[in-house]
mmCIF file of C-alpha atoms in Angstrom:
data_model
loop_
_atom_site.group_PDB
_atom_site.id
_atom_site.type_symbol
_atom_site.label_atom_id
_atom_site.label_comp_id
_atom_site.label_asym_id
_atom_site.label_seq_id
_atom_site.Cartn_x
_atom_site.Cartn_y
_atom_site.Cartn_z
ATOM 1 C CA UNK D 513 -88.944 159.388 -129.062
ATOM 2 C CA UNK D 514 -91.760 156.313 -128.512
ATOM 3 C CA UNK D 515 -88.619 153.965 -128.449
ATOM 4 C CA UNK D 516 -86.486 155.674 -126.029
ATOM 5 C CA UNK D 517 -89.391 155.713 -123.670
ATOM 6 C CA UNK D 518 -90.079 152.089 -124.530
ATOM 7 C CA UNK D 519 -86.645 151.116 -123.428
ATOM 8 C CA UNK D 520 -86.669 153.264 -120.201
ATOM 9 C CA UNK D 521 -89.805 151.125 -119.250
ATOM 10 C CA UNK D 522 -87.901 147.757 -119.715
ATOM 11 C CA UNK D 523 -84.945 148.798 -117.868
ATOM 12 C CA UNK D 524 -87.214 149.424 -115.012
ATOM 13 C CA UNK D 525 -89.097 146.739 -115.303
ATOM 14 C CA UNK D 526 -85.894 144.372 -115.048
ATOM 15 C CA UNK D 527 -84.668 146.207 -111.950
ATOM 16 C CA UNK D 528 -88.256 145.917 -110.475
ATOM 17 C CA UNK D 529 -88.173 141.793 -110.857
ATOM 18 C CA UNK D 530 -84.537 141.647 -109.434
ATOM 19 C CA UNK D 531 -85.996 143.411 -106.544
ATOM 20 C CA UNK D 532 -88.710 141.056 -106.285
ATOM 21 C CA UNK D 533 -86.485 137.704 -106.594
ATOM 22 C CA UNK D 534 -84.399 139.273 -103.405
ATOM 23 C CA UNK D 535 -87.496 139.753 -101.378
ATOM 24 C CA UNK D 536 -88.757 135.959 -102.233
ATOM 25 C CA UNK D 537 -85.237 134.288 -101.154
ATOM 26 C CA UNK D 538 -84.065 136.250 -97.826
ATOM 27 C CA UNK D 539 -84.297 134.434 -94.787
ATOM 28 C CA UNK D 540 -87.464 134.104 -92.961
ATOM 29 C CA UNK D 541 -87.011 135.702 -89.351
ATOM 30 C CA UNK D 542 -84.450 138.352 -90.833
ATOM 31 C CA UNK D 543 -85.796 142.185 -91.033
ATOM 32 C CA UNK D 544 -86.288 143.506 -94.373
ATOM 33 C CA UNK D 545 -83.295 145.282 -95.457
ATOM 34 C CA UNK D 546 -80.984 142.640 -93.871
ATOM 35 C CA UNK D 547 -77.909 141.491 -95.416
ATOM 36 C CA UNK D 548 -78.119 137.398 -96.652
ATOM 37 C CA UNK D 549 -75.300 135.214 -94.658
ATOM 38 C CA UNK D 550 -72.548 134.287 -96.483
ATOM 39 C CA UNK D 551 -72.059 130.863 -97.893
ATOM 40 C CA UNK D 552 -68.819 129.735 -96.549
ATOM 41 C CA UNK D 553 -67.967 130.112 -92.248
ATOM 42 C CA UNK D 554 -65.125 129.274 -90.039
ATOM 43 C CA UNK D 555 -65.129 125.773 -88.726
ATOM 44 C CA UNK D 556 -65.180 125.148 -85.010
ATOM 45 C CA UNK D 557 -64.574 122.895 -82.591
ATOM 46 C CA UNK D 558 -66.724 121.885 -79.402
ATOM 47 C CA UNK D 559 -63.773 121.368 -77.094
ATOM 48 C CA UNK D 560 -60.316 123.592 -77.471
ATOM 49 C CA UNK D 561 -57.429 122.373 -78.517
ATOM 50 C CA UNK D 562 -55.161 121.601 -76.036
ATOM 51 C CA UNK D 563 -52.146 120.056 -77.999
ATOM 52 C CA UNK D 564 -48.711 121.569 -77.114
ATOM 53 C CA UNK D 565 -45.292 120.521 -78.572
ATOM 54 C CA UNK D 566 -43.962 117.904 -76.808
ATOM 55 C CA UNK D 567 -40.912 119.100 -74.006
ATOM 56 C CA UNK D 568 -37.535 117.580 -73.599
ATOM 57 C CA UNK D 569 -36.965 114.377 -71.386
ATOM 58 C CA UNK D 570 -35.753 114.895 -67.922
ATOM 59 C CA UNK D 571 -33.082 112.840 -66.734
ATOM 60 C CA UNK D 572 -33.982 110.918 -63.506
ATOM 61 C CA UNK D 573 -32.491 111.994 -60.551
ATOM 62 C CA UNK D 574 -29.902 109.430 -58.911
ATOM 63 C CA UNK D 575 -31.120 108.427 -55.553
ATOM 64 C CA UNK D 576 -28.661 107.933 -52.582
ATOM 65 C CA UNK D 577 -29.354 104.740 -51.014
ATOM 66 C CA UNK D 578 -28.315 103.750 -48.037
ATOM 67 C CA UNK D 579 -26.314 100.482 -48.409
ATOM 68 C CA UNK D 580 -23.195 99.318 -47.327
ATOM 69 C CA UNK D 581 -21.716 96.550 -48.585
ATOM 70 C CA UNK D 582 -21.275 93.755 -46.136
ATOM 71 C CA UNK D 583 -17.866 91.832 -46.539
ATOM 72 C CA UNK D 584 -17.196 87.848 -45.334
ATOM 73 C CA UNK D 585 -16.037 87.661 -41.778
ATOM 74 C CA UNK D 586 -14.482 84.932 -40.740
ATOM 75 C CA UNK D 587 -16.662 82.156 -38.778
ATOM 76 C CA UNK D 588 -15.560 81.005 -35.500
ATOM 77 C CA UNK D 589 -17.099 77.504 -36.065
ATOM 78 C CA UNK D 590 -14.060 74.993 -35.646
ATOM 79 C CA UNK D 591 -12.855 74.136 -31.698
ATOM 80 C CA UNK D 592 -9.556 72.465 -31.192
ATOM 81 C CA UNK D 593 -8.942 70.345 -27.917
ATOM 82 C CA UNK D 594 -5.254 68.947 -28.112
ATOM 83 C CA UNK D 595 -5.329 66.015 -25.370
ATOM 84 C CA UNK D 596 -2.621 64.221 -24.280
ATOM 85 C CA UNK D 597 -2.314 61.450 -27.084
ATOM 86 C CA UNK D 598 -5.002 62.569 -29.247
ATOM 87 C CA UNK D 599 -6.566 65.532 -31.127
ATOM 88 C CA UNK D 600 -10.145 66.463 -30.567
ATOM 89 C CA UNK D 601 -12.217 68.505 -32.995
ATOM 90 C CA UNK D 602 -15.376 69.998 -33.107
ATOM 91 C CA UNK D 603 -16.860 71.717 -36.506
ATOM 92 C CA UNK D 604 -20.220 73.539 -36.714
ATOM 93 C CA UNK D 605 -21.963 72.264 -39.558
ATOM 94 C CA UNK D 606 -22.914 75.924 -40.223
ATOM 95 C CA UNK D 607 -19.016 76.137 -41.557
ATOM 96 C CA UNK D 608 -19.139 79.384 -43.295
ATOM 97 C CA UNK D 609 -21.345 80.886 -40.962
ATOM 98 C CA UNK D 610 -24.299 81.734 -42.998
ATOM 99 C CA UNK D 611 -26.948 79.456 -42.032
ATOM 100 C CA UNK D 612 -26.450 76.597 -44.291
ATOM 101 C CA UNK D 613 -25.651 73.582 -43.057
ATOM 102 C CA UNK D 614 -22.781 71.378 -44.911
ATOM 103 C CA UNK D 615 -23.368 67.626 -46.095
ATOM 104 C CA UNK D 616 -20.947 65.893 -43.237
ATOM 105 C CA UNK D 617 -19.494 63.791 -45.585
ATOM 106 C CA UNK D 618 -17.714 66.691 -47.664
ATOM 107 C CA UNK D 619 -15.779 67.203 -44.431
ATOM 108 C CA UNK D 620 -12.689 65.272 -43.388
ATOM 109 C CA UNK D 621 -9.828 65.688 -40.882
ATOM 110 C CA UNK D 622 -6.868 64.645 -43.360
ATOM 111 C CA UNK D 623 -8.518 61.221 -44.785
ATOM 112 C CA UNK D 624 -10.460 60.218 -41.626
ATOM 113 C CA UNK D 625 -14.716 61.282 -41.420
ATOM 114 C CA UNK D 626 -16.288 62.154 -38.570
ATOM 115 C CA UNK D 627 -16.433 59.997 -35.705
ATOM 116 C CA UNK D 628 -19.716 61.116 -33.831
ATOM 117 C CA UNK D 629 -22.055 64.170 -34.869
ATOM 118 C CA UNK D 630 -24.496 65.916 -32.292
ATOM 119 C CA UNK D 631 -27.857 66.326 -33.785
ATOM 120 C CA UNK D 632 -28.942 68.887 -31.257
ATOM 121 C CA UNK D 633 -26.487 71.226 -31.729
ATOM 122 C CA UNK D 634 -25.274 70.384 -35.487
ATOM 123 C CA UNK D 635 -21.695 69.773 -34.388
ATOM 124 C CA UNK D 636 -19.471 67.282 -36.010
ATOM 125 C CA UNK D 637 -16.778 65.804 -33.864
ATOM 126 C CA UNK D 638 -13.697 64.753 -34.827
ATOM 127 C CA UNK D 639 -10.889 62.042 -33.195
ATOM 128 C CA UNK D 640 -7.422 61.226 -34.318
ATOM 129 C CA UNK D 641 -4.420 60.077 -32.718
ATOM 130 C CA UNK D 642 -1.534 62.302 -33.105
ATOM 131 C CA UNK D 643 0.590 60.379 -35.636
ATOM 132 C CA UNK D 644 -2.829 59.476 -37.566
ATOM 133 C CA UNK D 645 -4.811 61.005 -39.876
ATOM 134 C CA UNK D 646 -2.034 62.184 -42.680
ATOM 135 C CA UNK D 647 -0.457 64.725 -39.881
ATOM 136 C CA UNK D 648 2.805 66.039 -39.956
ATOM 137 C CA UNK D 649 5.068 66.431 -37.110
ATOM 138 C CA UNK D 650 7.234 69.343 -36.720
ATOM 139 C CA UNK D 651 9.503 70.731 -34.149
ATOM 140 C CA UNK D 652 10.964 73.654 -32.580
ATOM 141 C CA UNK D 653 13.420 74.510 -29.697
ATOM 142 C CA UNK D 654 10.815 74.153 -27.129
ATOM 143 C CA UNK D 655 7.594 72.080 -29.091
ATOM 144 C CA UNK D 656 6.254 69.372 -31.135
ATOM 145 C CA UNK D 657 3.721 70.620 -33.072
ATOM 146 C CA UNK D 658 1.512 68.083 -34.701
ATOM 147 C CA UNK D 659 -0.306 69.456 -37.924
ATOM 148 C CA UNK D 660 -3.240 68.114 -39.100
ATOM 149 C CA UNK D 661 -5.602 69.576 -42.668
ATOM 150 C CA UNK D 662 -9.379 70.283 -42.140
ATOM 151 C CA UNK D 663 -10.541 69.622 -45.552
ATOM 152 C CA UNK D 664 -13.713 70.850 -46.830
ATOM 153 C CA UNK D 665 -14.347 69.586 -50.640
ATOM 154 C CA UNK D 666 -18.493 70.293 -51.550
ATOM 155 C CA UNK D 667 -20.389 67.966 -53.973
ATOM 156 C CA UNK D 668 -22.654 69.468 -56.116
ATOM 157 C CA UNK D 669 -26.616 69.692 -54.881
ATOM 158 C CA UNK D 670 -29.011 66.815 -55.454
ATOM 159 C CA UNK D 671 -27.547 65.509 -58.512
ATOM 160 C CA UNK D 672 -27.179 69.289 -60.199
ATOM 161 C CA UNK D 673 -24.251 70.709 -61.271
ATOM 162 C CA UNK D 674 -24.571 73.729 -58.826
ATOM 163 C CA UNK D 675 -22.739 74.534 -55.309
ATOM 164 C CA UNK D 676 -22.915 77.405 -53.049
ATOM 165 C CA UNK D 677 -19.975 76.790 -50.808
ATOM 166 C CA UNK D 678 -16.280 76.862 -51.821
ATOM 167 C CA UNK D 679 -13.885 74.677 -50.840
ATOM 168 C CA UNK D 680 -11.845 75.240 -47.665
ATOM 169 C CA UNK D 681 -9.216 73.988 -45.687
ATOM 170 C CA UNK D 682 -8.196 74.941 -42.326
ATOM 171 C CA UNK D 683 -5.391 73.654 -40.323
ATOM 172 C CA UNK D 684 -5.264 72.490 -37.071
ATOM 173 C CA UNK D 685 -2.112 72.277 -34.589
ATOM 174 C CA UNK D 686 -1.566 71.063 -31.278
ATOM 175 C CA UNK D 687 1.651 72.214 -29.337
ATOM 176 C CA UNK D 688 3.089 70.124 -26.514
ATOM 177 C CA UNK D 689 6.037 71.272 -24.734
ATOM 178 C CA UNK D 690 9.271 69.590 -25.676
ATOM 179 C CA UNK D 691 10.941 69.956 -21.796
ATOM 180 C CA UNK D 692 7.705 69.785 -19.678
ATOM 181 C CA UNK D 693 4.990 66.839 -18.392
ATOM 182 C CA UNK D 694 2.453 67.376 -21.228
ATOM 183 C CA UNK D 695 -0.081 65.191 -19.026
ATOM 184 C CA UNK D 696 -2.542 66.259 -16.113
ATOM 185 C CA UNK D 697 -0.772 63.949 -13.710
ATOM 186 C CA UNK D 698 1.600 65.413 -10.934
ATOM 187 C CA UNK D 699 5.071 64.988 -11.606
ATOM 188 C CA UNK D 700 7.644 63.132 -9.567
ATOM 189 C CA UNK D 701 9.279 64.756 -7.386
ATOM 190 C CA UNK D 702 6.671 66.337 -6.381
ATOM 191 C CA UNK D 703 8.076 70.400 -6.569
ATOM 192 C CA UNK D 704 7.857 72.192 -9.838
ATOM 193 C CA UNK D 705 10.634 73.878 -11.370
ATOM 194 C CA UNK D 706 10.187 77.797 -11.580
ATOM 195 C CA UNK D 707 10.589 77.895 -15.992
ATOM 196 C CA UNK D 708 7.636 75.385 -15.931
ATOM 197 C CA UNK D 709 5.038 77.353 -13.916
ATOM 198 C CA UNK D 710 6.760 80.601 -15.871
ATOM 199 C CA UNK D 711 5.829 78.487 -19.342
ATOM 200 C CA UNK D 712 2.354 77.944 -17.890
ATOM 201 C CA UNK D 713 1.838 81.512 -16.897
ATOM 202 C CA UNK D 714 2.403 82.695 -20.266
ATOM 203 C CA UNK D 715 -0.451 80.746 -21.794
ATOM 204 C CA UNK D 716 -3.293 81.154 -19.241
ATOM 205 C CA UNK D 717 -5.493 84.660 -19.539
ATOM 206 C CA UNK D 718 -9.071 84.822 -17.717
ATOM 207 C CA UNK D 719 -11.495 87.144 -19.391
ATOM 208 C CA UNK D 720 -14.809 88.907 -18.160
ATOM 209 C CA UNK D 721 -17.199 89.675 -21.004
ATOM 210 C CA UNK D 722 -20.781 91.398 -21.199
ATOM 211 C CA UNK D 723 -22.993 89.155 -23.739
ATOM 212 C CA UNK D 724 -25.973 89.062 -25.573
ATOM 213 C CA UNK D 725 -29.000 88.016 -24.262
ATOM 214 C CA UNK D 726 -28.552 84.684 -26.426
ATOM 215 C CA UNK D 727 -25.059 84.006 -24.725
ATOM 216 C CA UNK D 728 -23.658 83.591 -28.623
ATOM 217 C CA UNK D 729 -21.942 86.736 -28.779
ATOM 218 C CA UNK D 730 -20.219 90.230 -26.941
ATOM 219 C CA UNK D 731 -22.508 92.563 -25.857
ATOM 220 C CA UNK D 732 -21.569 95.655 -28.356
ATOM 221 C CA UNK D 733 -23.428 98.112 -26.003
ATOM 222 C CA UNK D 734 -22.873 98.351 -21.960
ATOM 223 C CA UNK D 735 -25.796 100.276 -21.682
ATOM 224 C CA UNK D 736 -28.116 98.733 -18.787
ATOM 225 C CA UNK D 737 -31.338 100.249 -17.627
ATOM 226 C CA UNK D 738 -33.131 99.285 -14.564
ATOM 227 C CA UNK D 739 -35.148 96.345 -14.468
ATOM 228 C CA UNK D 740 -32.596 94.741 -17.151
ATOM 229 C CA UNK D 741 -30.523 91.497 -16.900
ATOM 230 C CA UNK D 742 -26.472 91.393 -17.260
ATOM 231 C CA UNK D 743 -25.388 88.632 -18.717
ATOM 232 C CA UNK D 744 -21.805 87.994 -17.469
ATOM 233 C CA UNK D 745 -19.154 85.266 -18.974
ATOM 234 C CA UNK D 746 -15.617 84.368 -17.331
ATOM 235 C CA UNK D 747 -13.752 82.575 -19.447
ATOM 236 C CA UNK D 748 -10.038 81.102 -18.743
ATOM 237 C CA UNK D 749 -8.069 81.033 -22.439
ATOM 238 C CA UNK D 750 -5.876 77.796 -22.198
ATOM 239 C CA UNK D 751 -3.089 77.608 -24.222
ATOM 240 C CA UNK D 752 -2.110 74.246 -23.084
ATOM 241 C CA UNK D 753 -3.773 71.270 -23.931
ATOM 242 C CA UNK D 754 -4.722 70.323 -20.209
ATOM 243 C CA UNK D 755 -8.598 70.618 -19.618
ATOM 244 C CA UNK D 756 -8.814 73.424 -17.363
ATOM 245 C CA UNK D 757 -12.409 74.599 -14.692
ATOM 246 C CA UNK D 758 -12.737 78.408 -14.079
ATOM 247 C CA UNK D 759 -14.825 79.329 -10.815
ATOM 248 C CA UNK D 760 -16.043 83.037 -9.888
ATOM 249 C CA UNK D 761 -14.245 83.142 -6.674
ATOM 250 C CA UNK D 762 -15.878 86.175 -5.604
ATOM 251 C CA UNK D 763 -17.352 89.210 -7.423
ATOM 252 C CA UNK D 764 -17.371 92.995 -6.122
ATOM 253 C CA UNK D 765 -19.561 95.899 -7.530
ATOM 254 C CA UNK D 766 -18.083 99.617 -7.113
ATOM 255 C CA UNK D 767 -18.506 103.301 -8.438
ATOM 256 C CA UNK D 768 -14.727 103.473 -9.650
ATOM 257 C CA UNK D 769 -12.198 100.567 -10.995
ATOM 258 C CA UNK D 770 -11.396 100.550 -6.985
ATOM 259 C CA UNK D 771 -12.203 97.504 -5.670
ATOM 260 C CA UNK D 772 -11.932 98.512 -2.420
ATOM 261 C CA UNK D 773 -13.503 101.889 -2.974
ATOM 262 C CA UNK D 774 -16.887 102.639 -0.848
ATOM 263 C CA UNK D 775 -19.697 101.946 -1.695
ATOM 264 C CA UNK D 776 -19.433 98.407 -2.675
ATOM 265 C CA UNK D 777 -21.126 95.432 -2.756
ATOM 266 C CA UNK D 778 -20.032 91.858 -2.759
ATOM 267 C CA UNK D 779 -22.680 90.207 -4.751
ATOM 268 C CA UNK D 780 -20.697 86.996 -4.990
ATOM 269 C CA UNK D 781 -18.292 85.737 -1.801
ATOM 270 C CA UNK D 782 -17.582 82.496 0.445
ATOM 271 C CA UNK D 783 -16.036 81.344 -2.464
ATOM 272 C CA UNK D 784 -17.970 81.190 -5.399
ATOM 273 C CA UNK D 785 -21.553 81.696 -3.885
ATOM 274 C CA UNK D 786 -24.163 84.207 -5.642
ATOM 275 C CA UNK D 787 -25.503 86.209 -2.745
ATOM 276 C CA UNK D 788 -27.471 88.535 -4.566
ATOM 277 C CA UNK D 789 -30.429 86.340 -4.763
ATOM 278 C CA UNK D 790 -30.204 85.488 -1.125
ATOM 279 C CA UNK D 791 -29.924 88.942 0.082
ATOM 280 C CA UNK D 792 -32.048 90.754 -2.448
ATOM 281 C CA UNK D 793 -34.721 88.467 -3.759
ATOM 282 C CA UNK D 794 -33.298 88.870 -7.460
ATOM 283 C CA UNK D 795 -33.312 86.554 -9.681
ATOM 284 C CA UNK D 796 -29.413 86.596 -10.477
ATOM 285 C CA UNK D 797 -28.090 83.066 -10.628
ATOM 286 C CA UNK D 798 -25.267 80.907 -12.522
ATOM 287 C CA UNK D 799 -26.093 79.364 -15.759
ATOM 288 C CA UNK D 800 -25.836 75.591 -15.757
ATOM 289 C CA UNK D 801 -22.459 75.012 -17.357
ATOM 290 C CA UNK D 802 -21.779 74.057 -20.840
ATOM 291 C CA UNK D 803 -18.130 73.975 -20.669
ATOM 292 C CA UNK D 804 -15.610 73.599 -18.158
ATOM 293 C CA UNK D 805 -13.438 76.578 -19.446
ATOM 294 C CA UNK D 806 -16.239 79.063 -19.254
ATOM 295 C CA UNK D 807 -19.094 80.104 -16.481
ATOM 296 C CA UNK D 808 -21.969 82.349 -16.961
ATOM 297 C CA UNK D 809 -23.997 84.004 -14.704
ATOM 298 C CA UNK D 810 -26.758 86.938 -14.802
ATOM 299 C CA UNK D 811 -27.123 90.088 -12.742
ATOM 300 C CA UNK D 812 -30.136 91.736 -12.375
ATOM 301 C CA UNK D 813 -28.948 95.699 -12.846
ATOM 302 C CA UNK D 814 -28.879 98.143 -9.983
ATOM 303 C CA UNK D 815 -27.333 101.149 -8.674
ATOM 304 C CA UNK D 816 -26.116 102.760 -5.829
ATOM 305 C CA UNK D 817 -28.580 104.158 -3.293
ATOM 306 C CA UNK D 818 -27.856 107.792 -3.022
ATOM 307 C CA UNK D 819 -24.973 107.764 -5.827
ATOM 308 C CA UNK D 820 -24.946 110.644 -8.705
ATOM 309 C CA UNK D 821 -22.989 108.509 -11.203
ATOM 310 C CA UNK D 822 -24.951 105.682 -12.714
ATOM 311 C CA UNK D 823 -21.558 103.917 -13.633
ATOM 312 C CA UNK D 824 -20.537 100.455 -11.958
ATOM 313 C CA UNK D 825 -17.551 98.493 -12.037
ATOM 314 C CA UNK D 826 -17.455 94.756 -11.529
ATOM 315 C CA UNK D 827 -14.062 93.489 -10.252
ATOM 316 C CA UNK D 828 -13.962 89.740 -10.233
ATOM 317 C CA UNK D 829 -11.594 87.041 -8.918
ATOM 318 C CA UNK D 830 -11.143 83.926 -11.026
ATOM 319 C CA UNK D 831 -9.852 80.800 -10.127
ATOM 320 C CA UNK D 832 -8.925 77.583 -12.932
ATOM 321 C CA UNK D 833 -8.121 73.977 -11.594
ATOM 322 C CA UNK D 834 -7.623 70.818 -13.689
ATOM 323 C CA UNK D 835 -10.862 69.160 -14.665
ATOM 324 C CA UNK D 836 -9.547 65.986 -12.754
ATOM 325 C CA UNK D 837 -9.630 68.325 -9.615
ATOM 326 C CA UNK D 838 -13.367 67.858 -7.782
ATOM 327 C CA UNK D 839 -15.580 70.445 -7.916
ATOM 328 C CA UNK D 840 -15.950 71.392 -3.784
ATOM 329 C CA UNK D 841 -16.894 74.023 -1.050
ATOM 330 C CA UNK D 842 -13.604 76.001 -2.713
ATOM 331 C CA UNK D 843 -14.672 75.690 -5.957
ATOM 332 C CA UNK D 844 -17.864 75.700 -6.530
ATOM 333 C CA UNK D 845 -20.445 78.074 -8.507
ATOM 334 C CA UNK D 846 -23.714 78.254 -6.253
ATOM 335 C CA UNK D 847 -26.804 80.067 -6.735
ATOM 336 C CA UNK D 848 -30.013 81.014 -4.566
ATOM 337 C CA UNK D 849 -33.470 79.872 -5.636
ATOM 338 C CA UNK D 850 -35.259 79.362 -2.427
ATOM 339 C CA UNK D 851 -32.647 76.356 -1.864
ATOM 340 C CA UNK D 852 -28.831 76.792 -3.044
ATOM 341 C CA UNK D 853 -27.825 74.920 -6.395
ATOM 342 C CA UNK D 854 -24.806 74.010 -8.124
ATOM 343 C CA UNK D 855 -23.965 74.784 -11.606
ATOM 344 C CA UNK D 856 -22.627 71.623 -12.331
ATOM 345 C CA UNK D 857 -25.010 70.031 -10.147
ATOM 346 C CA UNK D 858 -22.951 68.869 -7.454
ATOM 347 C CA UNK D 859 -25.362 70.593 -5.249
ATOM 348 C CA UNK D 860 -24.021 69.211 -1.561
ATOM 349 C CA UNK D 861 -21.200 71.471 -2.068
ATOM 350 C CA UNK D 862 -23.460 74.716 -1.524
ATOM 351 C CA UNK D 863 -24.209 73.893 1.973
ATOM 352 C CA UNK D 864 -21.962 76.454 3.410
ATOM 353 C CA UNK D 865 -22.890 79.218 1.560
ATOM 354 C CA UNK D 866 -24.787 80.944 4.122
ATOM 355 C CA UNK D 867 -22.103 80.396 6.809
ATOM 356 C CA UNK D 868 -20.810 84.371 6.669
ATOM 357 C CA UNK D 869 -17.285 84.872 6.578
ATOM 358 C CA UNK D 870 -16.395 81.763 5.266
ATOM 359 C CA UNK D 871 -15.140 83.172 1.960
ATOM 360 C CA UNK D 872 -11.887 85.814 2.034
ATOM 361 C CA UNK D 873 -13.479 89.335 0.970
ATOM 362 C CA UNK D 874 -12.171 90.270 -2.621
ATOM 363 C CA UNK D 875 -9.523 92.544 -1.035
ATOM 364 C CA UNK D 876 -5.796 93.863 -1.963
ATOM 365 C CA UNK D 877 -3.863 94.302 -4.942
ATOM 366 C CA UNK D 878 -5.048 93.388 -8.538
ATOM 367 C CA UNK D 879 -3.091 90.702 -9.656
ATOM 368 C CA UNK D 880 -2.213 88.827 -12.730
ATOM 369 C CA UNK D 881 -3.438 85.306 -13.261
ATOM 370 C CA UNK D 882 -0.566 82.960 -11.918
ATOM 371 C CA UNK D 883 -0.034 79.750 -10.078
ATOM 372 C CA UNK D 884 -1.492 79.417 -6.566
ATOM 373 C CA UNK D 885 1.280 78.613 -3.719
ATOM 374 C CA UNK D 886 0.920 75.176 -2.572
ATOM 375 C CA UNK D 887 2.457 72.887 -0.152
ATOM 376 C CA UNK D 888 4.749 70.604 -1.347
ATOM 377 C CA UNK D 889 3.910 67.817 1.733
ATOM 378 C CA UNK D 890 0.511 67.754 0.006
ATOM 379 C CA UNK D 891 -0.974 66.549 -2.640
ATOM 380 C CA UNK D 892 -0.589 68.578 -5.749
ATOM 381 C CA UNK D 893 -3.406 71.121 -6.472
ATOM 382 C CA UNK D 894 -3.008 72.996 -10.195
ATOM 383 C CA UNK D 895 -4.730 76.084 -9.232
ATOM 384 C CA UNK D 896 -4.361 79.312 -11.325
ATOM 385 C CA UNK D 897 -6.193 82.779 -10.516
ATOM 386 C CA UNK D 898 -6.363 86.261 -10.720
ATOM 387 C CA UNK D 899 -8.415 89.443 -11.090
ATOM 388 C CA UNK D 900 -10.467 90.985 -13.610
ATOM 389 C CA UNK D 901 -11.938 94.161 -14.074
ATOM 390 C CA UNK D 902 -15.166 94.922 -16.416
ATOM 391 C CA UNK D 903 -17.007 98.533 -16.839
ATOM 392 C CA UNK D 904 -17.810 101.172 -16.525
ATOM 393 C CA UNK D 905 -21.512 100.061 -17.145
ATOM 394 C CA UNK D 906 -24.108 102.732 -17.352
ATOM 395 C CA UNK D 907 -27.170 102.457 -14.795
ATOM 396 C CA UNK D 908 -29.760 104.443 -15.926
ATOM 397 C CA UNK D 909 -33.528 104.473 -14.973
ATOM 398 C CA UNK D 910 -36.249 104.053 -17.442
ATOM 399 C CA UNK D 911 -38.193 106.747 -18.444
ATOM 400 C CA UNK D 912 -42.281 106.118 -17.667
ATOM 401 C CA UNK D 913 -44.508 108.160 -20.432
#
């Protein structure tokens, strides 16, 4: 019995010691009886995870670029004048119209080099006898044809093996009638056969064009506004070798293609007098001549008072004579700027511009280019004339903001 009590007492002491140890290792601050913290805890991060699986690549969107390939166009850089016994060729150093000048040594007419160079205009000048410079002669039933080859062979640039232009050959032809006089002198006898007149008519054309402000190109738009300057160029296109000089004999502005309609304004009259500057005080004028077969003039844009239509038609009577015929009171281009002046500098022929009624008004049916009737008892004056109409030209008012 004593041993049994002893065992019970020992077991009670053991349980009491365990309880005391548990009390001794309890964390401070925890109330008695609070369960102890576990030794392993869940891991935490200062920032939340933002990583995701990568998405599939998106293909780039194709952009429709507003681009149009500009194809090269033939450059008008070669001019030919077939004279009585020589050919005269002028070539711009910007041969291909790209803004790049060629080396003058790379260009020959046949086997002939340039005889001169215009540094101001950047033009090479060639002149050769019709039988020289490796020319060839061929004949048709009506013509003698002299053919030259204008050869451009570029050399490498500055010792490098590169060139930036390609070789080119321009064919130059001079056509001369086999059965008619090829000079500008009068025929003997004085009469001219009908067949000769007909040939002359078929190879002669008058044109009237609106030009850009720099006079280099034909203006693509006919639209103008009040206060604008209209640049107009008259040209006689000659397919004979005889040099011609063109004149604007008279010009009238109307609201319709009919040059006799009303209202009408004759701003050039009296055989080539530009009266608009004299009448209205405008700056309208003839430009100084740069070539005989072309004549340029400026006209300040205007409208007819009270007219609902802003459209204008300009009809000019053009004449052409041989350049050997002198400038005079019936063949002139005079402008008013406090005094009268002539486009070729022959100002003395403008004195009669203020005389009213000197020149006939531009009236009558529209003509085609032809040779003027002349008196064979007098010395021959070779002259062609015709009417050309330009329009419609819209003239609008400027909007004031």
